[in-house]
Coordinates of N, CA and C in Angstrom, one line a residue:
X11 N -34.2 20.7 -129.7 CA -34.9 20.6 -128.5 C -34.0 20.0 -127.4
X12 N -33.3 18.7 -128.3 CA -32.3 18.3 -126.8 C -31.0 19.1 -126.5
X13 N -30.5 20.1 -127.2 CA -29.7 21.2 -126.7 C -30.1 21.9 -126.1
X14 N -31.2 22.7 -125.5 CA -32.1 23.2 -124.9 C -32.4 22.5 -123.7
X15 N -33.0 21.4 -123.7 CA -32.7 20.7 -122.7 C -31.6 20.6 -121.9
X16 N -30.5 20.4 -122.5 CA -29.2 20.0 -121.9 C -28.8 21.3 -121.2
X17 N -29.2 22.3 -121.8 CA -28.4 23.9 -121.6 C -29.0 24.0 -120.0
X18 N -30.6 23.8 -119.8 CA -31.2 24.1 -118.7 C -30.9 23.2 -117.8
X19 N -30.8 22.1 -118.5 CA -30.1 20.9 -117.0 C -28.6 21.5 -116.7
X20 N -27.7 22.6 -117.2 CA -26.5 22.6 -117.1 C -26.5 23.7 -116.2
X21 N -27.8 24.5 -116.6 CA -27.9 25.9 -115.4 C -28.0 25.3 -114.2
X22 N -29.1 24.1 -114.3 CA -30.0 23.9 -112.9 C -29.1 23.5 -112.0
X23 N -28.2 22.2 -112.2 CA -27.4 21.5 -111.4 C -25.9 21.9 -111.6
X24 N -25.3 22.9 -112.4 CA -24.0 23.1 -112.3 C -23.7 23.9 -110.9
X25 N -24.8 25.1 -110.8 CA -24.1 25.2 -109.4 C -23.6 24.5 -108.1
X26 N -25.1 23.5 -108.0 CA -24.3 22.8 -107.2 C -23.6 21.8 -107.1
X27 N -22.9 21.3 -108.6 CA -21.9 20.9 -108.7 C -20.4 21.1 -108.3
X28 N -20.2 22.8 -108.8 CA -19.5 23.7 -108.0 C -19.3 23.8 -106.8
X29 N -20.2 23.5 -105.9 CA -20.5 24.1 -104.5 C -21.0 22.3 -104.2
X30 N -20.3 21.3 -103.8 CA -20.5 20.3 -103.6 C -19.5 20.5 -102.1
X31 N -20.2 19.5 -101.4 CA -19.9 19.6 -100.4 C -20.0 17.7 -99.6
X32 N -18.8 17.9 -98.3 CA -18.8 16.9 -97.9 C -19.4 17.1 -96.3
X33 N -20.3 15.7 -96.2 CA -21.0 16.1 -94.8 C -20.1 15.0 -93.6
X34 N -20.4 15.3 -92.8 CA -19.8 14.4 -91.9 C -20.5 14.6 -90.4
X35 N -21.0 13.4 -90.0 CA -21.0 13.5 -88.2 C -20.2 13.2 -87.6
X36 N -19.7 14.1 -86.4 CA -18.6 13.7 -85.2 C -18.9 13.7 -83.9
X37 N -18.0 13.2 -83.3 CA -18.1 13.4 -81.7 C -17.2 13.9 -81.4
X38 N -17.0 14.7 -80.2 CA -16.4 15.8 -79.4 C -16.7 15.0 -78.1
X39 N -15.3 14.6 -77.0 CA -15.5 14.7 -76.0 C -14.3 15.2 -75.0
X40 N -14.3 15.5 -74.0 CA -13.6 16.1 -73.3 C -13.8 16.8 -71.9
X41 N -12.8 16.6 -70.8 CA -12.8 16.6 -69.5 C -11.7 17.5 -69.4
X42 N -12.0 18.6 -68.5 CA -11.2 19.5 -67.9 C -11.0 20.2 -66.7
X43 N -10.5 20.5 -65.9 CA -10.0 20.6 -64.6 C -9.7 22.2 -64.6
X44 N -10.0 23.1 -63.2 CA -9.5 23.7 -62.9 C -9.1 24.0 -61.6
X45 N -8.2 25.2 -61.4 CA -7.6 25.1 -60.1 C -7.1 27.1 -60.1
X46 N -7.3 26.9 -58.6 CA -6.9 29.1 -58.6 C -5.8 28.6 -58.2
X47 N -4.9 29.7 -58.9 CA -3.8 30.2 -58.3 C -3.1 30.9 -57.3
X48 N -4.1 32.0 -57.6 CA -3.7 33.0 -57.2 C -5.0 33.9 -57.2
X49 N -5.3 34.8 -56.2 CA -6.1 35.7 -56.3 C -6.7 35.9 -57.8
X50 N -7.7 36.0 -58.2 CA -8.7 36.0 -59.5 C -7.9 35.6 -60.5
X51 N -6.9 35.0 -60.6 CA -6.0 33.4 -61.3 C -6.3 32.0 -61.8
X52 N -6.8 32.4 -62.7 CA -7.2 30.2 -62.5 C -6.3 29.6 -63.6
X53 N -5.9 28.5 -63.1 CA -5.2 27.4 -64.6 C -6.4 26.5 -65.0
X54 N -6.6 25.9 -65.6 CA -7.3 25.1 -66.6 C -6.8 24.3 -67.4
X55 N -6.9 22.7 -67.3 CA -6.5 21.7 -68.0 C -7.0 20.9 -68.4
X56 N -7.2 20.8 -69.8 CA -8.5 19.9 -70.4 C -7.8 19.2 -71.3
X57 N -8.5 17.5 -71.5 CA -8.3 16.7 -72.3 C -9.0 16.5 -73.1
X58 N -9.2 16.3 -74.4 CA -9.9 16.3 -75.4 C -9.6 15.1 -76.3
X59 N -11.3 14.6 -76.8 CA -10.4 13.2 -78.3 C -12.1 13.7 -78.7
X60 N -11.3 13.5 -80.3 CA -12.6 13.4 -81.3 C -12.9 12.6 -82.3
X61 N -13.8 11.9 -83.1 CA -14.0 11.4 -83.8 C -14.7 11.8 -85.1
X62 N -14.5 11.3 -86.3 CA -14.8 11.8 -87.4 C -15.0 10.6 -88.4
X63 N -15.6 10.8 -89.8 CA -16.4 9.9 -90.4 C -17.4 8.7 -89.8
X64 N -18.4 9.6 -89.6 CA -19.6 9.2 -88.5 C -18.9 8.8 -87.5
X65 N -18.3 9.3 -87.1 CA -17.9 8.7 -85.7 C -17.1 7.7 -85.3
X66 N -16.5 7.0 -86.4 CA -16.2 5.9 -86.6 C -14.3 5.7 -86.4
X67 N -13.7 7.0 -86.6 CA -12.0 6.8 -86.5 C -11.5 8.4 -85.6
X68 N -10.4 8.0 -85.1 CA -10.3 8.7 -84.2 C -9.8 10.4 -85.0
X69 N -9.7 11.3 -84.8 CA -9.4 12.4 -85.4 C -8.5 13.5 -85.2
X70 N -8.8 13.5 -83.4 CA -7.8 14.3 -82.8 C -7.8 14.2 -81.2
X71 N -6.7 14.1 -80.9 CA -6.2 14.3 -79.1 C -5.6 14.7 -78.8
X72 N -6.1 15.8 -77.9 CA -5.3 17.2 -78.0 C -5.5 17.2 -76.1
X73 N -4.1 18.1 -75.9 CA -4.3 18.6 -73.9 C -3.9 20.1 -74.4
X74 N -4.8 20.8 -73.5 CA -5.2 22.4 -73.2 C -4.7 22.7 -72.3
X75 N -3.8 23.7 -72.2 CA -3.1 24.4 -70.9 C -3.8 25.5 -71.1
X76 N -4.4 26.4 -70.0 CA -4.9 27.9 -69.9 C -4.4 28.5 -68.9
X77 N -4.5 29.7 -68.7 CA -4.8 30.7 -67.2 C -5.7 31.9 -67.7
X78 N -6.3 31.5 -66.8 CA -7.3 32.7 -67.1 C -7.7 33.8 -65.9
X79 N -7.1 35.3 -66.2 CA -7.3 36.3 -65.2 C -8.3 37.0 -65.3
X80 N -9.3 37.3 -64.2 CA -10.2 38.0 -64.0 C -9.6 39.8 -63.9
X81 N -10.3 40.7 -64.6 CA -9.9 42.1 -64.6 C -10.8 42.5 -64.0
X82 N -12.1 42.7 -64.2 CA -13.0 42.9 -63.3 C -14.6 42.1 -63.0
X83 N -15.6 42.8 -62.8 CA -16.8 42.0 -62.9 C -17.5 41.4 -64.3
X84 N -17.0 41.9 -65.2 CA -17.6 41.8 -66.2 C -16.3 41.1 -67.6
X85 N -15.0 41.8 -67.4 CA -13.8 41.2 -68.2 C -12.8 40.1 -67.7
X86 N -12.3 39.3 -68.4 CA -11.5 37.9 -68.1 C -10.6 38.3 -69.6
X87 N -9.4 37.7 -69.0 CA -8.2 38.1 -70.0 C -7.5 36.5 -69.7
X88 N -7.2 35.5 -70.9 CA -6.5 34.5 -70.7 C -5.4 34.3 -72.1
X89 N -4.4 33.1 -71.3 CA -3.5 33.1 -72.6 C -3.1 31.0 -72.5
X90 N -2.9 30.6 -73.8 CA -2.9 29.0 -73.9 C -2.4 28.8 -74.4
X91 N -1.8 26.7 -74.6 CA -1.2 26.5 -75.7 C -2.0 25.0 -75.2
X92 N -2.1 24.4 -76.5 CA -2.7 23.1 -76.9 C -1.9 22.3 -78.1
X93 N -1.6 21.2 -77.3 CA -0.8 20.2 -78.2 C -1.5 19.3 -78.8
X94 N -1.5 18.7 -79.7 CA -3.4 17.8 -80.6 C -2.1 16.5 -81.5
X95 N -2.7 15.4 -81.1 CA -1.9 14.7 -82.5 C -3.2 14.7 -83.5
X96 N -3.2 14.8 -84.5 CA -4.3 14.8 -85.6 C -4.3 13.8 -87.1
X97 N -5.1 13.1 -86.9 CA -5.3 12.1 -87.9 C -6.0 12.4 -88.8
X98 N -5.3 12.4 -90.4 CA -6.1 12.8 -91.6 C -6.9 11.7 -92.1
X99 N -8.0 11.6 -93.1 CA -8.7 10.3 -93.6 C -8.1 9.2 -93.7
X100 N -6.7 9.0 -94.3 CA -5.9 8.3 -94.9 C -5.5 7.9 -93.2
X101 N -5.5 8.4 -92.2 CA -4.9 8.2 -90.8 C -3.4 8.4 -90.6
X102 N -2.8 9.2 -91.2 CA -1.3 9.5 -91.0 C -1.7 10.7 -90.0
X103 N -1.1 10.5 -89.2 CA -0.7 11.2 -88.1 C 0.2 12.9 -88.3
X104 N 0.0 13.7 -87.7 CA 0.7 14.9 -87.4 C 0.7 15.6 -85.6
X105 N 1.4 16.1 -85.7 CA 1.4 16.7 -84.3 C 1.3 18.5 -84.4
X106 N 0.3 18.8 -83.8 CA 0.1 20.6 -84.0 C 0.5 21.4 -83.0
X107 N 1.1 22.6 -82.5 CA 1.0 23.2 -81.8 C 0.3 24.6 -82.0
X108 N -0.6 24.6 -81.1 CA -1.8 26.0 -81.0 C -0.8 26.7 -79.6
X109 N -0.9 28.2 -80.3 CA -0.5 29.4 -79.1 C -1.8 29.9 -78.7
X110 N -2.4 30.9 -78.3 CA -3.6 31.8 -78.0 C -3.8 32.6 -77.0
X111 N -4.5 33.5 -77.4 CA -5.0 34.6 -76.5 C -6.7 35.5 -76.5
X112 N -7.3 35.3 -75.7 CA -8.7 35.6 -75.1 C -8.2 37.1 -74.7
X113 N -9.7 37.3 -74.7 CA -10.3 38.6 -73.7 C -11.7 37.8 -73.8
X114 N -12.5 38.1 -73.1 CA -13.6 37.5 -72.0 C -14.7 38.6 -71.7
X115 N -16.3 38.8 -72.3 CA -16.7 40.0 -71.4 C -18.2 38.8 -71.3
X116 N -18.7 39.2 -70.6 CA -19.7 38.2 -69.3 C -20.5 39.1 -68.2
X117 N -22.0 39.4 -68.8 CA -22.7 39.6 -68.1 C -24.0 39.3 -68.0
X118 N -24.9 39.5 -67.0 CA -25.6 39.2 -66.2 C -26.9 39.7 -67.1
X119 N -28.4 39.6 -67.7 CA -29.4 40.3 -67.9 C -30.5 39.8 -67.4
X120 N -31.2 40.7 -67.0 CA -32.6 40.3 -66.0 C -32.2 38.8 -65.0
X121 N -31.3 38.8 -64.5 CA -30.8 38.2 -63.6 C -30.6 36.1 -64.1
X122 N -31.3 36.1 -64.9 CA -31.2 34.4 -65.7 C -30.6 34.4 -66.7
X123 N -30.4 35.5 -67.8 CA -29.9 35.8 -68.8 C -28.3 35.6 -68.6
X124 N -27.5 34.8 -69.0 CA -25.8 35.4 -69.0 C -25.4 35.5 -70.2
X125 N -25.1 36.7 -70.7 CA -24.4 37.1 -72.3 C -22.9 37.0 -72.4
X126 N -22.3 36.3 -73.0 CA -20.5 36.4 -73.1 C -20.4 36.3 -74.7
X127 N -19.4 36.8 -74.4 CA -18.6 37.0 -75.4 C -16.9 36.8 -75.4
X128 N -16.7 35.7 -76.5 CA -15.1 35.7 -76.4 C -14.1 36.1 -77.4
X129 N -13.6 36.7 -77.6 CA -12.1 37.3 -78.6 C -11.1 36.4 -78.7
X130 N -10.4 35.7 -79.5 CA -9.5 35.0 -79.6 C -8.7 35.3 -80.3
X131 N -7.6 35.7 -80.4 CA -6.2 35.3 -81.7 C -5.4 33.9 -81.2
X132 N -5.4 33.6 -82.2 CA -4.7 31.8 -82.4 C -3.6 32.1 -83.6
X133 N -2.7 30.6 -83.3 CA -1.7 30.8 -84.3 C -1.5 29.0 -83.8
X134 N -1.4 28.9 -85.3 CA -1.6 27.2 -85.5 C -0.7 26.8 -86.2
X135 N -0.3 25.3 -86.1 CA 1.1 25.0 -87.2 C 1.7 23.6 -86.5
X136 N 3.0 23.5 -87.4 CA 3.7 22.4 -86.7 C 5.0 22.7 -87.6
X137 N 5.7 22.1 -88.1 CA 7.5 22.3 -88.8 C 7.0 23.0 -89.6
X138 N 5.9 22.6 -91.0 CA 5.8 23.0 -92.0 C 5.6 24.4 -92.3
X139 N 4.7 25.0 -90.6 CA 4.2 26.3 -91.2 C 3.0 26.5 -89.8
X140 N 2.9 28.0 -90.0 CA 2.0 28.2 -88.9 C 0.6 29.4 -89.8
X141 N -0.5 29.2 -89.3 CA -1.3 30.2 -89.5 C -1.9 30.8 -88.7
X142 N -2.4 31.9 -88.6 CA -3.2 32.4 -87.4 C -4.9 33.1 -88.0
X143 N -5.2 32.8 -87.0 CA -6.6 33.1 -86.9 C -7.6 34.1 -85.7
X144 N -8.3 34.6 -86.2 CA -9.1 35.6 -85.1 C -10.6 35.1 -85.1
X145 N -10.8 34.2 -83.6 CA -12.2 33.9 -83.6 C -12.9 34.5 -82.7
X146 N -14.2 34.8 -83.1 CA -15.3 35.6 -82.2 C -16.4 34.7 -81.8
X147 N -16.8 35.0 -81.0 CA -17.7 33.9 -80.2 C -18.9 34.6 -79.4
X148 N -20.3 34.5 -79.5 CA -21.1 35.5 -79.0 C -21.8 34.3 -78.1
X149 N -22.6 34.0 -77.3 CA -23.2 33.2 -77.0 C -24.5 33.3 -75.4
X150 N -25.8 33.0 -75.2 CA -26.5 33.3 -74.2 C -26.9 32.0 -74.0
X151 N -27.2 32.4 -72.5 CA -27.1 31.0 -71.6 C -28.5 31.8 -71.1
X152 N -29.2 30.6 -70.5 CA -30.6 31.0 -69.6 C -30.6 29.9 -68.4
X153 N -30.5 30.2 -67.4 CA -30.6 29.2 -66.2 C -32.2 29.0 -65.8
X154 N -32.7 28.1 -66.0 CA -34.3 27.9 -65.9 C -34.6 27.8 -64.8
X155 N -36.1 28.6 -64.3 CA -36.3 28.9 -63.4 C -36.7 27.5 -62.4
X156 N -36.2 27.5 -61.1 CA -36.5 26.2 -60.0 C -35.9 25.1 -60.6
X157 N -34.5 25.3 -61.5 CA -34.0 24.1 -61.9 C -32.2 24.6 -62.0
X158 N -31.6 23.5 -62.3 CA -30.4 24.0 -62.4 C -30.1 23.9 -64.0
X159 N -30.7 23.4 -64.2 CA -30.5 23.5 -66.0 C -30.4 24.7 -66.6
X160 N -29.5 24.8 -67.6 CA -28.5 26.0 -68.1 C -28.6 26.1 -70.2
X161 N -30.0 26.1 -70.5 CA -29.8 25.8 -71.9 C -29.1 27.3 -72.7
X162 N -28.0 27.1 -73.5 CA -27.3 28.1 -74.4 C -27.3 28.1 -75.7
X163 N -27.3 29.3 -76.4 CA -26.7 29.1 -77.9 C -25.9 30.2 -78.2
X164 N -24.9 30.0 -79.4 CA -23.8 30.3 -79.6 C -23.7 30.1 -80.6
X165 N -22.7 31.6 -81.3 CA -22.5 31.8 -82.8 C -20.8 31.8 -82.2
X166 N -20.2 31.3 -84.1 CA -18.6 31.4 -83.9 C -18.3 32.0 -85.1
X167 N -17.5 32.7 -85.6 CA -16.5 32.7 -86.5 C -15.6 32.8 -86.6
X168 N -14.7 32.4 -88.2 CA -13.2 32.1 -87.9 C -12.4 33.0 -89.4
X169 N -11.8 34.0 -88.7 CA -11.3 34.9 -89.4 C -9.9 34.6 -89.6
X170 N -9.5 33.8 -90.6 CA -8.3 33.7 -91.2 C -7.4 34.7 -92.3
X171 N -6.4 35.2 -91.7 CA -5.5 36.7 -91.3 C -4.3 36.1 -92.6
X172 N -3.7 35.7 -93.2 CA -3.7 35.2 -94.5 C -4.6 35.7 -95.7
X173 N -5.9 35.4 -95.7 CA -7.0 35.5 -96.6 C -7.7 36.5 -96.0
X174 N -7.4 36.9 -94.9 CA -8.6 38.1 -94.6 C -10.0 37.8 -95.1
X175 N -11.0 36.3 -95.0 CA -11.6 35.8 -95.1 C -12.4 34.8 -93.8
X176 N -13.9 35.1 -93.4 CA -14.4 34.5 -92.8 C -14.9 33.0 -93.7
X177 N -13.8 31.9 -92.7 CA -13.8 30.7 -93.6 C -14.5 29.7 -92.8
X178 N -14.7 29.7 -91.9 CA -15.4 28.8 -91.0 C -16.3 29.6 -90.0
X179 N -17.7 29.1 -89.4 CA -18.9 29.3 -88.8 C -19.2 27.9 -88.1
X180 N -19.4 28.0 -86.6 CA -20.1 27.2 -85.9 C -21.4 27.6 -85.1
X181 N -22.5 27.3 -85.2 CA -23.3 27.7 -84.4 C -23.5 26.0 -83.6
X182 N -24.0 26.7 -82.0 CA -24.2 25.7 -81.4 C -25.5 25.4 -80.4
X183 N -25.7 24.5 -79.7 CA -27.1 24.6 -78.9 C -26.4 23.8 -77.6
X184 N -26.5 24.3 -76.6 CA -25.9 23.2 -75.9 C -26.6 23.1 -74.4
X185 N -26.9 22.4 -73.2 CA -27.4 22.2 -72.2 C -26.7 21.5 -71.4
X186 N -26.1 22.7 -69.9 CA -25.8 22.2 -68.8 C -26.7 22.1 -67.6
X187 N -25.4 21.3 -66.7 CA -26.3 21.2 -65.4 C -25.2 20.2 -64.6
X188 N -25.2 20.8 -63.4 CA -23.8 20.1 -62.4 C -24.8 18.8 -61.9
X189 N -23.2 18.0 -61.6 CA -23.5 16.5 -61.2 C -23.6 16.7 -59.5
X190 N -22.3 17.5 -59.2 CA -22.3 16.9 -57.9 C -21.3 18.3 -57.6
X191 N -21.7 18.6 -56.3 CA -20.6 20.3 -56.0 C -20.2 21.0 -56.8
X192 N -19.4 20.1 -57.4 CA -17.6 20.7 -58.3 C -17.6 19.7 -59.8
X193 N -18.8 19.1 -60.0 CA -18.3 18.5 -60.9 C -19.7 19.1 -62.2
X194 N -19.4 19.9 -63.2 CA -20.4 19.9 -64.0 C -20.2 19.4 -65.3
X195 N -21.5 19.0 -65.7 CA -22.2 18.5 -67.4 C -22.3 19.1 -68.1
X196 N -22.0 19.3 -69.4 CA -22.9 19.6 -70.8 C -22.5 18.8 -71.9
X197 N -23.6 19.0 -72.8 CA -23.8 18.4 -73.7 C -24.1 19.1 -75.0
X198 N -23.8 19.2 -76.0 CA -24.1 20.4 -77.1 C -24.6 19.8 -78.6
X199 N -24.8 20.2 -79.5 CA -25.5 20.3 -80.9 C -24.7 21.2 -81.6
X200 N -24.0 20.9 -82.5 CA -23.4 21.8 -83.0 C -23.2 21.8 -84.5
X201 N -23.5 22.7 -85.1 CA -23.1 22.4 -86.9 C -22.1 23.5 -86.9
X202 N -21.2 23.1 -88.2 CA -19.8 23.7 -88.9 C -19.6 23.6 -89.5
X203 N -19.7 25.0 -90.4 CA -19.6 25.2 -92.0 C -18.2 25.7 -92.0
X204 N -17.7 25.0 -93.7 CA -16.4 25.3 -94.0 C -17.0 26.4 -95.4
X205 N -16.0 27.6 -95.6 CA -16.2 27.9 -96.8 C -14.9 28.4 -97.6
X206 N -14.9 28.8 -98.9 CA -14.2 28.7 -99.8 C -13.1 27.9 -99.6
X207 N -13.4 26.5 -99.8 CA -12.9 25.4 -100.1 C -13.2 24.5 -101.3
X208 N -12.3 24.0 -101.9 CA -12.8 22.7 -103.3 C -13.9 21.7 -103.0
X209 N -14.0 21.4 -101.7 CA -15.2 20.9 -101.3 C -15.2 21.1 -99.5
X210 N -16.0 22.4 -99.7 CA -16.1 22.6 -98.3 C -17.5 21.4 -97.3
X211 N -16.9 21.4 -96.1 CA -17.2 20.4 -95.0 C -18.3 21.3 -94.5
X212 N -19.3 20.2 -94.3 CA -20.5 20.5 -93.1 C -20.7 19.3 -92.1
X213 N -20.2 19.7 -91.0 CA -19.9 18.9 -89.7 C -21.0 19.2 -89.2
X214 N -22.0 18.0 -88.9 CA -22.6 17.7 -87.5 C -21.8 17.3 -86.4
X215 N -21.8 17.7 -85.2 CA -20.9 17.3 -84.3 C -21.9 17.1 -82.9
X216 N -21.8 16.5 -82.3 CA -22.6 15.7 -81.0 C -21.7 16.0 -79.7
X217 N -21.3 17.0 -78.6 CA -20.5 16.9 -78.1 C -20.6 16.7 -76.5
X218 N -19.8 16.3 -75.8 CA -20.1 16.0 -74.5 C -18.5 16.7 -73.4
X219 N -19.2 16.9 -72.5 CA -17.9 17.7 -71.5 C -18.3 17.3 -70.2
X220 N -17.0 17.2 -69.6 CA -17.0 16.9 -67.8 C -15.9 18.3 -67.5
X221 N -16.1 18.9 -66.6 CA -15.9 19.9 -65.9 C -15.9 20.1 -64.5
X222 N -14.4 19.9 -64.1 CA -14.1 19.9 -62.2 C -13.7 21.2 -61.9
X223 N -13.6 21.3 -60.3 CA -13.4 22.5 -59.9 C -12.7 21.9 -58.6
X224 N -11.3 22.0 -58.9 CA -10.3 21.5 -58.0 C -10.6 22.0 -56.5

């Protein structure tokens, strides 16, 4: 009878012994700037710092160089690079460089509705080695009626071109709304699943943004 026992306790809880996972809350914050160039041209420069194990140690500080060209009413075509120093648990330090490239499509439905979508190829690394990635991003915004409030959600995935495997998922919740002219707010809810990993990560993340318009 107690082999029997043992057998069914070995079905019930081996899976998710297998599939154990590490949780973690973070914060995300970051301020960004932009400025036209040029006729439907814009640069964009954003600073970013994050924190990880509850919030508690620093994780990553990274600056975002963009430009982003408008093609028509509906498409935006941009290209970046982001420099991040990045601290592992143990807190040893590395420095990353991210390349990238967008396409942008953005439109309008029953006039409150705004639908976008973004295309990314990325290529990540530092001495040791680089990887690249293809993330997709769908996301709807609703501007509420007699307010300036902007509540959105948004799916992500992250298609790693090595493994030809969808290894990461973010979905998000987020709500804006401008401070003053040129200066806008948001604030977001976001969860992030890692998968096929030895112990894949599920990130709560809490995030906050400032956004000028030079």
């Amino acid at each position: 009878m107690r082999t029997i026992l043992n057998k069914v306790f070995l079905l019930l809880f081996l899976p998710f012994s297998l599939c154990a996972q590490e949780n973690d809350f973070q914060t995300w914050t970051s301020v960004s700037a932009s400025k036209k160039l040029i006729k439907k041209t814009d640069l964009f420069v954003k600073q970013g710092v994050r924190f990880r194990e509850n919030s508690s140690l620093k994780s990553k500080l990274f600056t975002d160089l963009r430009i982003k060209r408008k093609y028509n009413k509906h498409l935006f075509y941009a290209v970046g690079y982001r420099y991040s120093n990045d601290w592992d648990k143990q807190l040893d330090l590395s420095q990353r460089n991210r390349f990238y490239a967008d396409i942008y499509f953005r439109d309008k439905y029953k006039k409150r509705f705004l639908v976008s979508m973004r295309a990314r190829w990325q290529t990540q690394g530092d001495v040791q080695g680089y990887s690249s990635v293809l993330r997709h991003k769908s996301a709807l915004a609703y501007n509420i009626k007699k307010t300036k409030l902007e509540p959105s959600i948004a799916v992500e995935y992250f298609l790693y071109l090595e493994s030809k495997l969808i290894e990461k998922m973010r979905y998000t919740l987020g709500l804006a709304h401008p401070i003053a002219k040129k200066l806008d707010a948001e604030i977001a809810y976001r969860i992030q699943q890692e998968f096929y990993a030895n112990n894949p990560e599920t990130l709560f993340i809490f995030e906050g943004k400032l956004s000028y318009d030079l």
